Structure formats: structure tokens, C-alpha cells
Coordinates of C-alpha atoms (C1' of nucleotides) in Angstrom, one line a residue:
Chain A
X1 CA 93.9 93.6 160.7
X2 CA 92.1 90.7 159.2
X3 CA 90.4 90.6 155.8
X4 CA 87.5 92.8 156.5
X5 CA 87.9 96.0 154.6
X6 CA 88.5 94.1 151.4
X7 CA 85.1 93.2 150.1
X8 CA 83.8 96.7 150.4
X9 CA 80.7 96.5 148.3
X10 CA 78.7 93.6 149.3
X11 CA 79.5 93.0 152.9
X12 CA 80.8 96.0 154.6
X13 CA 77.3 97.2 155.4
X14 CA 76.2 93.8 156.5
X15 CA 77.9 94.1 159.8
X16 CA 80.2 97.0 160.2
X17 CA 78.1 99.7 158.6
X18 CA 75.1 100.0 160.8
X19 CA 75.2 100.6 164.5
X20 CA 73.2 98.6 166.9
X21 CA 70.1 100.0 168.5
X22 CA 69.8 100.8 172.2
X23 CA 66.8 100.7 174.4
X24 CA 64.7 98.8 172.0
X25 CA 63.9 95.9 174.2
X26 CA 66.4 93.7 172.4
X27 CA 69.7 93.4 174.2
X28 CA 72.8 94.6 172.3
X29 CA 74.5 91.2 172.7
X30 CA 71.6 89.5 171.0
X31 CA 71.4 92.0 168.2
X32 CA 75.2 91.5 167.6
X33 CA 75.0 87.8 167.9
X34 CA 72.2 87.7 165.2
X35 CA 74.3 90.0 162.9
X36 CA 77.4 87.9 163.3
X37 CA 75.5 84.7 162.7
X38 CA 74.1 86.2 159.5
X39 CA 77.5 87.3 158.4
X40 CA 78.9 83.8 159.0
X41 CA 76.1 82.3 157.0
X42 CA 76.6 84.8 154.3
X43 CA 80.2 83.7 154.0
X44 CA 81.8 87.0 155.0
X45 CA 84.6 85.3 157.0
X46 CA 85.2 82.4 154.7
X47 CA 88.7 83.6 153.8
X48 CA 90.0 83.2 157.4
X49 CA 87.4 80.8 158.8
X50 CA 87.4 83.0 161.9
X51 CA 85.4 85.8 163.4
X52 CA 87.3 89.1 163.7
X53 CA 89.0 89.6 167.1
X54 CA 86.8 90.8 169.9
X55 CA 88.4 94.1 170.1
X56 CA 87.8 94.7 166.4
X57 CA 84.2 93.7 166.7
X58 CA 83.8 96.0 169.7
X59 CA 85.1 98.9 167.7
X60 CA 83.0 98.0 164.7
X61 CA 79.7 97.7 166.6
X62 CA 80.6 100.6 168.9
X63 CA 80.2 98.6 172.1
X64 CA 82.3 97.3 174.9
X65 CA 84.3 94.2 174.4
X66 CA 82.3 92.4 177.1
X67 CA 79.2 92.9 175.1
X68 CA 80.9 91.3 172.1
X69 CA 81.9 88.4 174.4
X70 CA 78.3 87.9 175.4
X71 CA 77.3 87.7 171.8
X72 CA 80.1 85.3 170.9
X73 CA 79.2 83.2 174.0
X74 CA 75.6 82.9 172.7
X75 CA 76.9 81.8 169.3
X76 CA 79.3 79.3 171.0
X77 CA 76.3 77.9 172.9
X78 CA 74.6 77.3 169.5
X79 CA 77.7 75.5 168.3
X80 CA 78.3 78.1 165.6
X81 CA 81.7 79.3 166.8
X82 CA 84.4 78.1 169.2
X83 CA 86.7 80.5 171.0
X84 CA 90.3 79.4 171.4
X85 CA 92.4 81.4 173.8
X86 CA 95.3 83.0 172.1
X87 CA 94.2 82.2 168.6
X88 CA 90.8 83.7 168.0
X89 CA 87.2 82.6 167.6
X90 CA 86.8 79.8 165.0
X91 CA 83.7 79.3 162.9
X92 CA 82.5 75.8 163.6
X93 CA 79.4 75.6 161.5
X94 CA 77.5 77.6 158.9
X95 CA 74.4 76.8 157.1
X96 CA 71.5 78.2 155.3
X97 CA 69.8 75.6 153.2
X98 CA 68.2 76.8 150.0
X99 CA 64.7 75.7 149.9
X100 CA 63.0 75.8 146.5
X101 CA 59.2 76.3 146.4
X102 CA 57.4 75.2 143.3
X103 CA 54.7 72.9 142.1
X104 CA 56.9 70.0 143.0
X105 CA 57.9 71.2 146.5
X106 CA 59.0 68.3 148.7
X107 CA 61.1 68.5 151.7
X108 CA 63.8 66.0 150.9
X109 CA 64.2 66.6 147.1
X110 CA 64.7 70.3 147.3
X111 CA 67.7 70.2 149.6
X112 CA 68.9 66.8 148.7
X113 CA 72.0 68.1 147.0
X114 CA 73.0 70.4 149.8
X115 CA 73.3 67.9 152.6
X116 CA 74.2 64.2 152.9
X117 CA 71.1 63.0 154.6
X118 CA 67.5 64.2 154.9
X119 CA 65.1 62.6 157.3
X120 CA 61.6 63.3 158.6
X121 CA 60.6 62.2 162.1
X122 CA 57.0 61.6 163.1
X123 CA 56.3 63.0 166.5
X124 CA 52.6 62.5 166.9
X125 CA 49.6 61.4 165.0
X126 CA 46.0 62.2 166.0
X127 CA 42.6 62.3 164.5
X128 CA 40.3 65.3 164.8
X129 CA 37.4 67.1 163.2
X130 CA 38.1 69.8 160.6
X131 CA 37.8 73.3 161.9
X132 CA 36.1 76.0 159.8
X133 CA 39.5 77.2 158.5
X134 CA 40.8 73.8 157.7
X135 CA 37.6 72.8 156.0
X136 CA 37.8 75.9 153.8
X137 CA 41.4 75.2 152.9
X138 CA 40.9 71.5 152.1
X139 CA 37.6 72.2 150.4
X140 CA 35.6 69.7 152.6
X141 CA 32.6 70.0 154.9
X142 CA 33.1 71.4 158.3
X143 CA 33.7 68.7 160.9
X144 CA 35.1 66.1 158.4
X145 CA 37.5 63.8 160.1
X146 CA 41.1 64.6 159.6
X147 CA 44.4 62.9 160.4
X148 CA 46.9 65.3 161.9
X149 CA 50.6 64.6 161.9
X150 CA 53.3 66.4 163.8
X151 CA 56.7 66.0 162.1
X152 CA 60.2 67.3 162.2
X153 CA 62.4 67.7 159.1
X154 CA 66.1 67.0 159.5
X155 CA 69.1 67.6 157.3
X156 CA 72.2 65.8 158.4
X157 CA 70.7 65.1 161.8
X158 CA 70.0 68.8 162.4
X159 CA 66.4 69.9 162.6
X160 CA 65.4 72.5 160.1
X161 CA 61.6 72.5 160.3
X162 CA 58.7 71.4 162.3
X163 CA 55.3 70.9 160.7
X164 CA 51.7 70.1 161.5
X165 CA 49.9 68.5 158.6
X166 CA 46.2 67.6 158.1
X167 CA 44.9 64.9 155.7
X168 CA 41.3 63.9 155.0
X169 CA 40.8 60.7 157.1
X170 CA 38.6 59.0 154.6
X171 CA 41.3 58.7 152.1
X172 CA 44.4 58.8 154.3
X173 CA 43.3 57.2 157.6
X174 CA 46.3 55.0 157.5
X175 CA 48.9 57.6 156.6
X176 CA 50.5 57.7 160.0
X177 CA 51.6 54.0 159.9
X178 CA 52.6 54.2 156.3
X179 CA 54.6 57.4 156.9
X180 CA 56.2 55.9 160.0
X181 CA 57.6 53.1 157.9
X182 CA 58.6 55.0 154.8
X183 CA 59.7 58.2 156.4
X184 CA 58.4 60.2 153.5
X185 CA 55.1 61.9 152.7
X186 CA 55.6 61.3 149.0
X187 CA 56.1 57.6 149.4
X188 CA 53.2 57.4 151.9
X189 CA 50.9 59.1 149.4
X190 CA 52.0 56.7 146.7
X191 CA 51.1 53.7 148.8
X192 CA 47.7 55.2 149.5
X193 CA 46.8 55.6 145.8
X194 CA 48.2 59.1 145.2
X195 CA 51.0 58.7 142.7
X196 CA 51.8 62.4 142.5
X197 CA 50.7 65.7 144.0
X198 CA 51.4 69.3 143.5
X199 CA 51.8 72.4 145.6
X200 CA 48.8 74.7 145.1
X201 CA 49.5 77.6 147.4
X202 CA 52.3 78.5 149.8
X203 CA 51.9 81.4 152.3
X204 CA 55.0 82.7 154.1
X205 CA 55.2 84.8 157.2
X206 CA 57.8 85.4 159.9
X207 CA 57.7 85.6 163.6
X208 CA 59.8 85.0 166.7
X209 CA 60.5 81.4 167.8
X210 CA 58.1 80.0 170.4
X211 CA 58.8 77.4 173.0
X212 CA 58.1 74.5 170.8
X213 CA 60.5 75.9 168.2
X214 CA 63.2 76.3 170.7
X215 CA 62.9 72.7 171.7
X216 CA 62.2 71.0 168.4
X217 CA 64.5 73.1 166.3
X218 CA 67.2 73.6 168.9
X219 CA 67.0 77.3 168.5
X220 CA 68.3 80.0 170.8
X221 CA 65.7 82.3 172.4
X222 CA 64.9 85.3 170.2
X223 CA 65.5 83.5 167.0
X224 CA 63.3 84.0 164.0
X225 CA 61.2 81.3 162.3
X226 CA 59.7 81.4 158.8
X227 CA 56.2 80.0 158.9
X228 CA 54.7 78.5 155.7
X229 CA 51.1 77.4 155.3
X230 CA 50.8 75.2 152.2
X231 CA 48.2 73.3 150.4
X232 CA 48.9 70.2 148.3
X233 CA 46.5 68.6 145.8
X234 CA 46.5 65.4 143.8
X235 CA 46.6 65.5 140.0
X236 CA 42.8 65.7 139.9
X237 CA 43.1 69.0 141.8
X238 CA 41.6 67.5 145.0
X239 CA 43.3 68.8 148.2
X240 CA 45.2 66.1 150.0
X241 CA 47.3 67.9 152.5
X242 CA 47.4 71.2 154.4
X243 CA 50.5 72.0 156.4
X244 CA 51.8 74.6 158.7
X245 CA 55.6 74.4 158.9
X246 CA 58.0 76.4 160.9
X247 CA 61.6 76.8 159.7
X248 CA 64.6 78.2 161.5
X249 CA 65.1 81.4 159.6
X250 CA 68.9 81.5 159.9
X251 CA 69.1 78.0 158.5
X252 CA 67.0 78.2 155.4
X253 CA 66.4 80.4 152.4
X254 CA 63.3 80.0 150.3
X255 CA 63.6 80.3 146.5
X256 CA 60.7 80.6 144.2
X257 CA 61.5 79.6 140.6
X258 CA 58.9 80.4 138.0
Chain B
X1 CA 56.7 68.2 175.0
X2 CA 55.2 71.6 175.3
X3 CA 54.1 73.4 172.3
X4 CA 52.8 70.6 170.1
X5 CA 49.4 69.7 171.3
X6 CA 48.3 73.2 171.6
X7 CA 48.0 74.2 167.9
X8 CA 44.6 72.5 167.8
X9 CA 42.4 75.6 167.9
X10 CA 44.7 77.5 165.5
X11 CA 44.6 80.7 167.5
X12 CA 43.8 80.7 171.1
X13 CA 47.2 79.6 172.1
X14 CA 48.8 82.3 170.0
X15 CA 48.9 84.5 173.0
X16 CA 47.6 82.9 176.1
X17 CA 49.2 79.5 176.0
X18 CA 52.9 80.1 176.0
X19 CA 54.9 81.9 178.6
X20 CA 57.4 84.5 177.6
X21 CA 61.1 83.8 177.9
X22 CA 63.4 85.5 180.4
X23 CA 67.0 86.4 180.1
X24 CA 67.1 85.8 176.4
X25 CA 68.4 89.2 175.4
X26 CA 64.9 90.2 174.3
X27 CA 63.0 92.3 176.8
X28 CA 59.7 90.9 178.1
X29 CA 57.7 93.9 177.0
X30 CA 59.0 93.5 173.5
X31 CA 58.2 89.8 173.3
X32 CA 54.7 90.6 174.6
X33 CA 54.2 93.5 172.3
X34 CA 55.1 91.3 169.3
X35 CA 52.7 88.6 170.4
X36 CA 49.8 91.0 171.0
X37 CA 50.5 92.6 167.6
X38 CA 50.4 89.2 165.9
X39 CA 47.2 88.4 167.7
X40 CA 45.6 91.6 166.6
X41 CA 46.6 91.0 163.0
X42 CA 45.3 87.5 163.3
X43 CA 41.9 88.8 164.3
X44 CA 41.8 87.3 167.7
X45 CA 40.1 90.3 169.3
X46 CA 37.8 91.2 166.4
X47 CA 34.7 90.5 168.5
X48 CA 35.3 93.2 171.0
X49 CA 37.7 95.4 169.0
X50 CA 39.7 95.8 172.2
X51 CA 42.7 94.2 173.7
X52 CA 42.0 92.3 177.0
X53 CA 42.4 94.4 180.2
X54 CA 46.0 94.9 181.4
X55 CA 45.4 92.8 184.5
X56 CA 44.2 89.9 182.4
X57 CA 47.1 90.1 180.1
X58 CA 49.5 90.3 183.0
X59 CA 48.0 87.1 184.4
X60 CA 48.0 85.4 181.0
X61 CA 51.7 86.2 180.3
X62 CA 52.7 85.7 183.8
X63 CA 54.3 89.2 184.2
X64 CA 53.7 92.3 186.1
X65 CA 51.0 94.7 184.9
X66 CA 53.7 97.4 184.3
X67 CA 55.4 95.1 181.8
X68 CA 52.1 94.8 180.0
X69 CA 51.8 98.6 180.0
X70 CA 55.2 98.9 178.4
X71 CA 54.2 96.5 175.7
X72 CA 50.9 98.3 175.1
X73 CA 52.7 101.7 175.1
X74 CA 55.0 100.4 172.3
X75 CA 52.0 99.3 170.3
X76 CA 50.3 102.7 170.9
X77 CA 53.5 104.3 169.6
X78 CA 53.1 102.3 166.4
X79 CA 49.5 103.5 166.2
X80 CA 48.1 100.0 166.5
X81 CA 46.2 100.5 169.8
X82 CA 44.9 103.4 171.8
X83 CA 44.4 103.2 175.5
X84 CA 41.3 105.0 176.9
X85 CA 41.2 105.5 180.6
X86 CA 38.3 103.8 182.2
X87 CA 37.3 101.9 179.1
X88 CA 40.2 99.8 177.9
X89 CA 42.7 99.6 175.1
X90 CA 41.1 99.9 171.7
X91 CA 42.5 98.4 168.5
X92 CA 43.2 101.2 166.0
X93 CA 44.6 99.5 163.1
X94 CA 45.3 95.9 161.9
X95 CA 46.8 94.9 158.7
X96 CA 48.7 92.2 157.0
X97 CA 48.6 92.6 153.2
X98 CA 48.6 89.4 151.2
X99 CA 51.3 89.6 148.7
X100 CA 51.2 87.1 145.8
X101 CA 54.4 86.0 144.2
X102 CA 54.2 84.5 140.7
X103 CA 55.5 85.0 137.2
X104 CA 53.6 88.3 137.1
X105 CA 54.6 89.7 140.5
X106 CA 54.2 93.4 140.6
X107 CA 53.9 95.6 143.6
X108 CA 50.7 97.4 142.9
X109 CA 48.7 94.8 141.1
X110 CA 49.0 92.1 143.8
X111 CA 47.6 94.1 146.6
X112 CA 45.5 96.4 144.6
X113 CA 42.2 94.9 145.8
X114 CA 43.2 95.1 149.5
X115 CA 43.8 98.8 149.8
X116 CA 42.5 102.0 148.2
X117 CA 45.8 103.4 146.9
X118 CA 49.2 102.0 146.2
X119 CA 52.1 104.1 145.4
X120 CA 55.8 103.8 144.9
X121 CA 58.2 106.6 145.9
X122 CA 61.6 107.0 144.4
X123 CA 64.1 107.9 147.1
X124 CA 67.4 108.0 145.1
X125 CA 68.9 107.1 141.8
X126 CA 72.5 106.5 141.2
X127 CA 74.8 104.7 138.7
X128 CA 77.4 102.2 139.6
X129 CA 79.5 99.4 138.3
X130 CA 78.1 95.8 138.6
X131 CA 79.7 93.9 141.5
X132 CA 80.5 90.2 141.0
X133 CA 77.3 89.1 142.6
X134 CA 75.1 91.5 140.6
X135 CA 76.8 90.6 137.4
X136 CA 76.2 87.0 138.1
X137 CA 72.5 87.6 138.8
X138 CA 71.9 89.8 135.8
X139 CA 74.1 87.6 133.6
X140 CA 76.3 90.5 132.4
X141 CA 80.0 91.2 132.5
X142 CA 81.6 92.3 135.8
X143 CA 81.8 96.0 136.0
X144 CA 78.9 96.8 133.6
X145 CA 77.2 100.1 134.4
X146 CA 74.0 99.7 136.3
X147 CA 71.3 102.1 137.4
X148 CA 70.4 101.7 141.0
X149 CA 67.0 102.9 142.4
X150 CA 66.0 103.1 146.0
X151 CA 62.2 103.0 146.3
X152 CA 59.6 102.7 148.9
X153 CA 56.3 101.0 148.3
X154 CA 53.2 102.4 150.0
X155 CA 49.7 101.1 150.5
X156 CA 47.2 103.7 151.6
X157 CA 50.0 106.1 152.4
X158 CA 51.6 103.5 154.7
X159 CA 55.0 102.2 153.8
X160 CA 55.1 98.4 153.4
X161 CA 58.4 97.8 151.6
X162 CA 61.7 99.4 150.7
X163 CA 63.7 98.2 147.8
X164 CA 67.0 98.6 146.0
X165 CA 66.8 97.7 142.4
X166 CA 69.5 97.4 139.7
X167 CA 69.0 97.8 135.9
X168 CA 71.5 97.5 133.1
X169 CA 72.4 101.1 132.3
X170 CA 72.7 100.6 128.5
X171 CA 69.1 99.7 128.1
X172 CA 67.6 101.6 131.1
X173 CA 69.8 104.6 131.6
X174 CA 66.8 106.8 131.7
X175 CA 64.7 104.7 133.9
X176 CA 65.0 107.0 136.9
X177 CA 63.3 109.9 135.1
X178 CA 60.6 107.7 133.5
X179 CA 59.9 106.1 136.8
X180 CA 59.7 109.4 138.6
X181 CA 57.0 110.6 136.2
X182 CA 55.0 107.3 135.9
X183 CA 55.5 106.1 139.5
X184 CA 55.5 102.5 138.3
X185 CA 58.2 100.1 137.2
X186 CA 55.9 98.4 134.8
X187 CA 55.1 101.6 133.0
X188 CA 58.7 102.7 133.0
X189 CA 59.7 99.4 131.4
X190 CA 57.0 99.8 128.8
X191 CA 58.2 103.3 127.8
X192 CA 61.7 101.9 127.5
X193 CA 60.8 99.2 125.1
X194 CA 60.0 96.3 127.5
X195 CA 56.3 95.7 127.0
X196 CA 56.2 92.9 129.6
X197 CA 58.5 91.1 132.0
X198 CA 58.3 88.1 134.3
X199 CA 59.6 87.1 137.7
X200 CA 62.3 84.5 137.3
X201 CA 63.4 83.8 140.9
X202 CA 62.4 85.1 144.3
X203 CA 64.4 84.3 147.4
X204 CA 63.0 85.0 150.8
X205 CA 64.7 85.4 154.1
X206 CA 63.9 87.0 157.4
X207 CA 65.9 89.2 159.8
X208 CA 65.5 91.9 162.3
X209 CA 64.8 95.4 161.2
X210 CA 67.9 97.6 160.7
X211 CA 68.0 101.4 161.1
X212 CA 67.0 102.0 157.6
X213 CA 63.9 99.8 158.0
X214 CA 63.0 101.7 161.2
X215 CA 63.1 105.0 159.4
X216 CA 61.7 104.1 156.0
X217 CA 59.0 101.6 157.1
X218 CA 58.1 103.3 160.3
X219 CA 58.8 100.2 162.3
X220 CA 59.4 99.9 166.0
X221 CA 62.8 98.6 167.0
X222 CA 63.0 94.8 167.2
X223 CA 60.5 94.3 164.4
X224 CA 61.0 91.6 161.8
X225 CA 61.5 92.2 158.1
X226 CA 61.0 89.8 155.3
X227 CA 63.8 90.2 152.7
X228 CA 63.2 89.2 149.1
X229 CA 65.9 89.0 146.4
X230 CA 64.2 88.8 143.0
X231 CA 65.2 88.7 139.4
X232 CA 62.9 89.9 136.6
X233 CA 63.5 89.2 132.9
X234 CA 62.0 90.4 129.7
X235 CA 60.1 88.0 127.4
X236 CA 63.3 87.1 125.7
X237 CA 64.5 85.8 129.0
X238 CA 67.1 88.6 129.3
X239 CA 67.5 89.9 132.9
X240 CA 66.2 93.4 133.2
X241 CA 66.0 94.0 137.0
X242 CA 67.4 92.6 140.2
X243 CA 65.9 93.8 143.4
X244 CA 66.4 93.4 147.1
X245 CA 63.2 94.4 149.0
X246 CA 62.5 94.6 152.7
X247 CA 59.0 94.2 153.9
X248 CA 57.6 94.8 157.4
X249 CA 56.8 91.2 158.4
X250 CA 53.8 92.1 160.5
X251 CA 52.2 93.9 157.6
X252 CA 52.6 91.4 154.8
X253 CA 52.0 87.8 154.0
X254 CA 53.5 86.2 150.9
X255 CA 51.5 83.8 148.9
X256 CA 52.9 81.6 146.2
X257 CA 50.3 80.3 143.7
X258 CA 51.3 77.5 141.4
Chain C
dT1 C1' 24.5 108.3 191.9
dA2 C1' 27.0 104.6 193.5
dT3 C1' 29.8 100.8 192.1
dG4 C1' 32.9 97.9 189.7
dG5 C1' 36.1 97.7 186.2
dT6 C1' 39.7 99.9 183.7
dT7 C1' 43.7 102.9 182.7
dG8 C1' 47.2 106.4 184.7
dT9 C1' 50.7 107.6 188.0
dC10 C1' 53.8 107.2 191.7
dT11 C1' 57.4 105.1 194.9
dA12 C1' 60.5 101.4 196.1
dT13 C1' 63.3 97.5 195.1
dA14 C1' 65.7 93.7 192.7
dT15 C1' 67.9 91.9 188.7
dC16 C1' 69.8 92.1 184.1
dA17 C1' 72.5 94.5 180.6
dA18 C1' 76.3 97.3 179.4
dT19 C1' 80.4 100.0 180.3
dA20 C1' 85.1 100.5 182.2
dG21 C1' 89.5 99.0 183.6
dA22 C1' 93.0 95.8 185.0
dC23 C1' 95.4 91.7 184.6
dA24 C1' 96.1 86.6 183.6
dT25 C1' 96.5 82.9 180.2
dT26 C1' 97.4 81.0 175.8
dT27 C1' 99.0 81.0 171.0
dT28 C1' 101.7 82.6 167.3
dG29 C1' 105.6 84.2 165.1
dA30 C1' 109.8 87.0 164.9
Chain D
dT1 C1' 113.0 83.0 174.0
dC2 C1' 110.5 87.1 173.9
dA3 C1' 106.8 90.1 172.4
dA4 C1' 102.6 90.8 170.2
dA5 C1' 98.0 89.4 169.8
dA6 C1' 94.2 87.1 171.2
dT7 C1' 90.9 85.1 174.6
dG8 C1' 89.7 84.4 179.8
dT9 C1' 88.6 86.3 184.3
dC10 C1' 87.8 89.5 187.8
dT11 C1' 85.9 93.9 190.2
dA12 C1' 83.2 98.0 190.2
dT13 C1' 79.7 101.1 188.4
dT14 C1' 75.7 102.8 185.7
dG15 C1' 71.4 102.5 183.4
dA16 C1' 67.6 99.7 181.7
dT17 C1' 64.3 96.2 182.8
dA18 C1' 61.0 94.0 185.8
dT19 C1' 58.5 93.3 190.1
dA20 C1' 55.5 94.9 193.9
dG21 C1' 52.1 97.7 196.0
dA22 C1' 49.2 101.6 196.4
dC23 C1' 46.1 104.9 194.9
dA24 C1' 44.1 108.4 191.6
dA25 C1' 41.3 109.3 187.5
dC26 C1' 38.0 107.9 184.4
dC27 C1' 34.2 105.2 182.2
dA28 C1' 30.0 102.4 181.8
dT29 C1' 26.1 100.8 183.8
dA30 C1' 22.9 99.1 187.2

DNA sequence: TATGGTTGTCTATATCAATAGACATTTTGA
DNA sequence: TCAAAATGTCTATTGATATAGACAACCATA
């Protein structure tokens, strides 16, 4: 028996306590894979660095060992665990970046101390007319020209978010080029005459990953993404950026400090 | 590069554009049910008040009509749609409450203008010793006595959240009784000598609904819940409450105003 | 009232998900 | 070196999921 029954209070119910649900449209192996992934990220197996043996997991979850193996195979596919015959299933990677949201929310600063390198990659830049919704958010007239950027945020070469951002084209028509060279929205704003900006509103929802998420964020099907819709304004309270970002839910944690 | 250039119109692609994924451990009918639910909440069918015909949906999603029927049956079970033979499938209910998070985050105030009645139901009240984690959060000594409350937040008699809250027992030993009579944490605090309190930190994650969620929040299996871990302090910055709340993700939307 | 569009129901079939059992292979440690 | 413990592989079987087609029942409307 490995070290499971030790930390009774905080963890036991995370994995062992609750049974999986049958005939819900979500396969047992996927439910179990999600639960194990969460437990790993929660640090439940940090003492051994290994997942409990398949037979133990099968007993805990009340399923056949083959079902456990399917779940572990999925996690191995994600690169989270690695099974070694005769020894056990080792934890390869665990991560859930803490992501502060405040007036000064920026991608790189917030998680800078948790990873070695943060980077932002520009996928595409286009220009378009503001839709009704975007015009309302950015407080501009319907049809105003906007620059739209598609970006991916990386931490230690691992994608954690993909975002679509809109900027008023009259002020920030050149933001794509500037952003491409600086690799930072903050720096791009600075070069375009916006020394500082603040987060005005952030809206958070959750949904299942779509095809774009799977590709860009290297997620496994069925994963959850946290979706934020955020508005940034300059120091004169003029909106400068509206963004829709999608985060891999099992890799991030939002924290709001007041 | 699939999903990127489609977000132009903001909505149309929510449902139609992307195909469902096979052999992911998530049944097609469940993926489709989730997508349709999201579209309904997003207001995509507000013009007709009806979901498109089953044959159209089958074509859009690229599945058999029976699979669509399974998805719609699940939504009907949730009370979201109602199929009428010969006419179509009517939208019965659509809701996603906007939930502001700020220094003054309270359950009832935030969504008070969106529903007619908000209520909070006390499920259970127990006393226990503070775990290491809870002691850290509440800034007290390990093992200090705590009062634990299990509550459910309702809006118009529909559950939207379930929460577990801990309070230092020395100051708030009677909070269960007071809360039971007042039905409000804010009022209970006031009677116990805490005229006001502020939200210090809020942490947001997302996961699949567990059995407790299904029961308490009347969710359908496979649904997503948004999990918040929050710390409230009194005006002297002394922690008074730590809560873990679980919200039905398709019913709420968090907004952070700075 | 006739017709087209829509949901409801049925049968049949194929594939995936899960269980069950047996045994091989590898590692670890006594 | 041997035995226990762990993962790897195989076969067989059951139930859930999805497809396919056909037709009935019902509604709105021309």
C-alpha cells in the first residue's frame, strides 16, 4: 500500500471518495483520467512521485483494471505520466499555473515567477469592421476599423492560452508589426504611445475544448477550457483592447486579489 | 489551421462550424447537447425561440438524427427545451447569471437585479479542527476549531451554487443558528459583530460535475462546474471566512470589475 | 382538406466502452 | 536467486453508443 490513506482530510475525497458515473455520455476512462490528472496537479502523489498501482486505482474507482489502463494511457499520451513495467506509473509533468487577475493583468508578468520563460506567438493579424458587440465593448461607433490579432501564450514552450484581441485601427494600425518584433502587448502599446493600461473588466466562463483548442493548446479531446473576455483601457479610461482568451483549464488557476 | 478564422461573427460558428469529435471518451450526444445548450444561453435562437429541426442539426453536426434526438432528450430532461410533435423543439429556459467578483462580493447582491428572488439554504453545520491548508488560509493555528457550513445558493428557486464555508469557531460559534434565521451570511456576520467584510482573494478553476453537484445543483452528468476558493476578511483584515463554492458553469458568468 | 415539415417510434446493424480472466514480462527487494 | 509486485498483452463477452432506414403521428398553412 502506498501513501494514500495518509492525508485523509484534504485529498481522500478528491479521487477515492466519489464513484464515477455510468451512462452519462462520458466514458469512464475519460472521467478517471480527468480525476487522476487533477489529483496529480493538486500534488496528491508528490510523496512517491508515482500514481498508485493500477489494481489499487481499479479498486478505488470501482472499475476494471483495463478501464484504469485506458485512463492512464490517455494521460501518457498527454505526457503527464509514463508507465514502467515492473515499477509503476511515474508522474512526468504536473502544472497548474496561477494566474492573477487585477488592474495590472498581463500575461507574462503574472506567471513570470512560476516558469522560466514566457512567450507570446502571433498567429495571424487581420483588419475588420467592428461588430455591434465589439463596438459596444470598445465604446466606438459600429463599423469602426479594428485590428484583430490571434496569439498563443506559452510558458516554458508549452501553450497555456490562445487569444483573439481587437484594437482600434486608427490608434493601433501598426500593432501587428510592433508586436511581432517585441513579442509583448505591453511593449507594443508603449511604442504606440500608450505608456500604461489597466484591466477594466474580466469575464470568465468555462466550456469544452473545441478543435482549435485541441490543436493550439495541445489538449486531449474532452478537456475543459476557461474562457475570459477582457477589456483593457489606457490611463485616460479609453478602451484600447478587447480580448477573448481560452486557457487550458487543467493548466491554470485564476486568482483575483482585491 | 482550423478554428481560427471562424471566430469572426462571434456566434454562428458556435454550433454549426465545428464538427464533433469521435472516440474521445465523450459521447457524441453529450458533446452536441452541451453545444446546443451553450448556443441557447448565448441567444443564438432568440429570433425563433426554437432549436433548428432535428434533420438540420443532424446535417450541421454531421451525425445521425437519432444522435441529435439523444442530445435533445438530455436537454429536455434538464428542462431547457421541450419537443412538440409536428411543430419543433421549443426553448423553455435559458439562463446564465452574471456574477460580479470584487471586494464586495456577496451572493445575493450581485445577481439581485437579474432574478426575482435569491435565497441561500443551509444544508448542514458541523464543527471541526482546522487542517493545515485551512489554517494557512485563515491565518490561524493548526487545529483551531472551525464551524463548517454547507449551503446552496438559489436564484428564483433554481440552485446555482453549492458552497462549503469555514469560520473560526471562537468568534462565530453561533453562526449556524444566526444564518439559519437570517438566511444571509452578511446579516449573520453583522449580528455577530462584523459590520462589514471584504473579499481578499478569489481563485477560479473548472472541472466536471461530481455526484454532489448533480444532486444539489440539478445538473446533468458531464456538466461543467466553476469552482471558486475565496477568502473574506473583516475591516481589520482578519480572515473571517474561507469558502469553496461550485457553480453550474452553464448558468453563471463571472465578471471582475477593477 | 391536402400537403409539406416536424417530431415519435420501430427494427437492424456496426462499433466503442467496459468487464472478466489468464498469463507474460519486468522490476524490486528479501 | 527467488518471490512478490507491478505493468503488458491477449481472448471473450456484454452493454452502451451510433448509424441507417422506414414509417407513423402531429402541426401549420396554403
